[in-house]
Amino acid sequence: MIARTLIVALVVTLTACASPSTTNMIGTARAPISADQVLIYLEEPICFEPIALLTSTSDASFAFTEQAKIDAALQRLREAAAKVGANGVLLKRTGEQRDDSVYVGTGIGRSSGNFGFGINVGKSFGLMDKTAEGVAIWVPQQCD
């Protein structure tokens, strides 16, 4: 019974996390494409059509190294861009944000009749997530 309760609590906690990416439309969406087809641009291509403003984080990616965290945030930008049919992301900024705190602890309790007693000891600490912001863009083949 306790294991079942813990599993339900874990599922609820994971599904309650904030979305790892946001999309705000500023242009016309196209048909979705594969995220593998989306390129990251550090400078503006000669010609392009802006489609959406994107943000992403490495939150809940289970990435531990700094490089793995930025890779996760960039992959999420690609995925969000692909959903609106963009074949590129013009990267505007990367950064860091404090993750939700994680609580690790143990507890003991005892009750007898109408009397209860409990002790809980734990540690709360914050982790850092990588963030990325960009513009989902459509780049015609002749402008690559």
PDB file of N, CA and C in Angstrom, residues 97-138:
ATOM      1  N   GLN A  97      18.744  29.131 -14.739  1.00  0.00           N
ATOM      2  CA  GLN A  97      17.712  29.494 -13.772  1.00  0.00           C
ATOM      3  C   GLN A  97      17.707  28.449 -12.671  1.00  0.00           C
ATOM      4  N   ARG A  98      17.315  28.887 -11.497  1.00  0.00           N
ATOM      5  CA  ARG A  98      17.258  27.966 -10.364  1.00  0.00           C
ATOM      6  C   ARG A  98      16.058  27.046 -10.542  1.00  0.00           C
ATOM      7  N   ASP A  99      16.315  25.776 -10.374  1.00  0.00           N
ATOM      8  CA  ASP A  99      15.278  24.755 -10.476  1.00  0.00           C
ATOM      9  C   ASP A  99      14.444  24.773  -9.205  1.00  0.00           C
ATOM     10  N   ASP A 100      13.292  24.132  -9.254  1.00  0.00           N
ATOM     11  CA  ASP A 100      12.503  23.966  -8.041  1.00  0.00           C
ATOM     12  C   ASP A 100      13.342  23.193  -7.034  1.00  0.00           C
ATOM     13  N   SER A 101      13.151  23.512  -5.763  1.00  0.00           N
ATOM     14  CA  SER A 101      13.910  22.834  -4.719  1.00  0.00           C
ATOM     15  C   SER A 101      13.571  21.358  -4.661  1.00  0.00           C
ATOM     16  N   VAL A 102      14.550  20.601  -4.256  1.00  0.00           N
ATOM     17  CA  VAL A 102      14.379  19.168  -4.063  1.00  0.00           C
ATOM     18  C   VAL A 102      14.494  18.924  -2.565  1.00  0.00           C
ATOM     19  N   TYR A 103      13.574  18.145  -2.023  1.00  0.00           N
ATOM     20  CA  TYR A 103      13.600  17.858  -0.602  1.00  0.00           C
ATOM     21  C   TYR A 103      13.927  16.392  -0.400  1.00  0.00           C
ATOM     22  N   VAL A 104      14.957  16.155   0.367  1.00  0.00           N
ATOM     23  CA  VAL A 104      15.364  14.798   0.702  1.00  0.00           C
ATOM     24  C   VAL A 104      15.290  14.686   2.219  1.00  0.00           C
ATOM     25  N   GLY A 105      14.591  13.694   2.709  1.00  0.00           N
ATOM     26  CA  GLY A 105      14.489  13.594   4.157  1.00  0.00           C
ATOM     27  C   GLY A 105      13.994  12.241   4.610  1.00  0.00           C
ATOM     28  N   THR A 106      14.000  12.077   5.906  1.00  0.00           N
ATOM     29  CA  THR A 106      13.489  10.863   6.532  1.00  0.00           C
ATOM     30  C   THR A 106      12.599  11.270   7.692  1.00  0.00           C
ATOM     31  N   GLY A 107      11.810  10.372   8.158  1.00  0.00           N
ATOM     32  CA  GLY A 107      10.944  10.693   9.285  1.00  0.00           C
ATOM     33  C   GLY A 107      10.627   9.452  10.084  1.00  0.00           C
ATOM     34  N   ILE A 108      10.307   9.667  11.346  1.00  0.00           N
ATOM     35  CA  ILE A 108       9.854   8.584  12.207  1.00  0.00           C
ATOM     36  C   ILE A 108       8.627   9.083  12.950  1.00  0.00           C
ATOM     37  N   GLY A 109       7.795   8.201  13.326  1.00  0.00           N
ATOM     38  CA  GLY A 109       6.606   8.602  14.065  1.00  0.00           C
ATOM     39  C   GLY A 109       6.124   7.479  14.954  1.00  0.00           C
ATOM     40  N   ARG A 110       5.389   7.870  15.958  1.00  0.00           N
ATOM     41  CA  ARG A 110       4.837   6.880  16.879  1.00  0.00           C
ATOM     42  C   ARG A 110       3.538   7.438  17.397  1.00  0.00           C
ATOM     43  N   SER A 111       2.552   6.601  17.460  1.00  0.00           N
ATOM     44  CA  SER A 111       1.299   7.056  18.056  1.00  0.00           C
ATOM     45  C   SER A 111       0.811   6.013  19.035  1.00  0.00           C
ATOM     46  N   SER A 112       0.163   6.496  20.045  1.00  0.00           N
ATOM     47  CA  SER A 112      -0.372   5.617  21.080  1.00  0.00           C
ATOM     48  C   SER A 112      -1.657   6.259  21.573  1.00  0.00           C
ATOM     49  N   GLY A 113      -2.759   5.634  21.289  1.00  0.00           N
ATOM     50  CA  GLY A 113      -4.032   6.211  21.712  1.00  0.00           C
ATOM     51  C   GLY A 113      -4.303   7.521  21.004  1.00  0.00           C
ATOM     52  N   ASN A 114      -4.458   8.587  21.756  1.00  0.00           N
ATOM     53  CA  ASN A 114      -4.736   9.908  21.207  1.00  0.00           C
ATOM     54  C   ASN A 114      -3.484  10.766  21.100  1.00  0.00           C
ATOM     55  N   PHE A 115      -2.331  10.181  21.279  1.00  0.00           N
ATOM     56  CA  PHE A 115      -1.095  10.949  21.285  1.00  0.00           C
ATOM     57  C   PHE A 115      -0.229  10.535  20.105  1.00  0.00           C
ATOM     58  N   GLY A 116       0.274  11.520  19.379  1.00  0.00           N
ATOM     59  CA  GLY A 116       1.167  11.233  18.258  1.00  0.00           C
ATOM     60  C   GLY A 116       2.446  12.029  18.386  1.00  0.00           C
ATOM     61  N   PHE A 117       3.518  11.479  17.881  1.00  0.00           N
ATOM     62  CA  PHE A 117       4.813  12.133  17.960  1.00  0.00           C
ATOM     63  C   PHE A 117       5.557  11.862  16.667  1.00  0.00           C
ATOM     64  N   GLY A 118       6.160  12.894  16.076  1.00  0.00           N
ATOM     65  CA  GLY A 118       6.908  12.682  14.845  1.00  0.00           C
ATOM     66  C   GLY A 118       8.130  13.565  14.764  1.00  0.00           C
ATOM     67  N   ILE A 119       9.129  13.075  14.082  1.00  0.00           N
ATOM     68  CA  ILE A 119      10.360  13.823  13.835  1.00  0.00           C
ATOM     69  C   ILE A 119      10.662  13.699  12.351  1.00  0.00           C
ATOM     70  N   ASN A 120      11.037  14.805  11.732  1.00  0.00           N
ATOM     71  CA  ASN A 120      11.386  14.781  10.319  1.00  0.00           C
ATOM     72  C   ASN A 120      12.660  15.585  10.134  1.00  0.00           C
ATOM     73  N   VAL A 121      13.625  15.004   9.484  1.00  0.00           N
ATOM     74  CA  VAL A 121      14.902  15.662   9.232  1.00  0.00           C
ATOM     75  C   VAL A 121      15.135  15.632   7.732  1.00  0.00           C
ATOM     76  N   GLY A 122      15.555  16.739   7.167  1.00  0.00           N
ATOM     77  CA  GLY A 122      15.780  16.739   5.725  1.00  0.00           C
ATOM     78  C   GLY A 122      16.650  17.890   5.271  1.00  0.00           C
ATOM     79  N   LYS A 123      16.879  17.929   3.996  1.00  0.00           N
ATOM     80  CA  LYS A 123      17.706  18.965   3.386  1.00  0.00           C
ATOM     81  C   LYS A 123      16.997  19.451   2.135  1.00  0.00           C
ATOM     82  N   SER A 124      16.898  20.739   1.962  1.00  0.00           N
ATOM     83  CA  SER A 124      16.307  21.317   0.772  1.00  0.00           C
ATOM     84  C   SER A 124      17.413  22.042   0.015  1.00  0.00           C
ATOM     85  N   PHE A 125      17.528  21.778  -1.279  1.00  0.00           N
ATOM     86  CA  PHE A 125      18.572  22.444  -2.055  1.00  0.00           C
ATOM     87  C   PHE A 125      18.060  22.701  -3.462  1.00  0.00           C
ATOM     88  N   GLY A 126      18.608  23.715  -4.092  1.00  0.00           N
ATOM     89  CA  GLY A 126      18.197  24.068  -5.444  1.00  0.00           C
ATOM     90  C   GLY A 126      19.233  23.638  -6.460  1.00  0.00           C
ATOM     91  N   LEU A 127      18.770  23.234  -7.602  1.00  0.00           N
ATOM     92  CA  LEU A 127      19.638  22.861  -8.708  1.00  0.00           C
ATOM     93  C   LEU A 127      19.544  23.950  -9.768  1.00  0.00           C
ATOM     94  N   MET A 128      20.487  23.976 -10.700  1.00  0.00           N
ATOM     95  CA  MET A 128      20.455  24.962 -11.772  1.00  0.00           C
ATOM     96  C   MET A 128      20.103  24.279 -13.086  1.00  0.00           C
ATOM     97  N   ASP A 129      19.174  24.883 -13.821  1.00  0.00           N
ATOM     98  CA  ASP A 129      18.806  24.421 -15.151  1.00  0.00           C
ATOM     99  C   ASP A 129      19.402  25.378 -16.180  1.00  0.00           C
ATOM    100  N   LYS A 130      19.670  24.879 -17.367  1.00  0.00           N
ATOM    101  CA  LYS A 130      20.078  25.724 -18.483  1.00  0.00           C
ATOM    102  C   LYS A 130      18.819  26.187 -19.210  1.00  0.00           C
ATOM    103  N   THR A 131      18.854  27.381 -19.754  1.00  0.00           N
ATOM    104  CA  THR A 131      17.732  27.923 -20.511  1.00  0.00           C
ATOM    105  C   THR A 131      18.219  28.346 -21.892  1.00  0.00           C
ATOM    106  N   ALA A 132      17.274  28.398 -22.835  1.00  0.00           N
ATOM    107  CA  ALA A 132      17.593  28.865 -24.188  1.00  0.00           C
ATOM    108  C   ALA A 132      16.386  29.611 -24.732  1.00  0.00           C
ATOM    109  N   GLU A 133      16.652  30.679 -25.479  1.00  0.00           N
ATOM    110  CA  GLU A 133      15.603  31.460 -26.122  1.00  0.00           C
ATOM    111  C   GLU A 133      15.973  31.643 -27.581  1.00  0.00           C
ATOM    112  N   GLY A 134      14.965  31.584 -28.439  1.00  0.00           N
ATOM    113  CA  GLY A 134      15.229  31.766 -29.848  1.00  0.00           C
ATOM    114  C   GLY A 134      13.966  32.071 -30.622  1.00  0.00           C
ATOM    115  N   VAL A 135      14.142  32.261 -31.923  1.00  0.00           N
ATOM    116  CA  VAL A 135      13.023  32.513 -32.822  1.00  0.00           C
ATOM    117  C   VAL A 135      12.949  31.349 -33.799  1.00  0.00           C
ATOM    118  N   ALA A 136      11.782  30.710 -33.854  1.00  0.00           N
ATOM    119  CA  ALA A 136      11.561  29.662 -34.848  1.00  0.00           C
ATOM    120  C   ALA A 136      11.414  30.351 -36.197  1.00  0.00           C
ATOM    121  N   ILE A 137      12.202  29.910 -37.182  1.00  0.00           N
ATOM    122  CA  ILE A 137      12.206  30.581 -38.477  1.00  0.00           C
ATOM    123  C   ILE A 137      12.072  29.557 -39.612  1.00  0.00           C
ATOM    124  N   TRP A 138      11.583  30.038 -40.750  1.00  0.00           N
ATOM    125  CA  TRP A 138      11.555  29.254 -41.978  1.00  0.00           C
ATOM    126  C   TRP A 138      12.580  29.869 -42.905  1.00  0.00           C
TER     127      TRP A 138
END
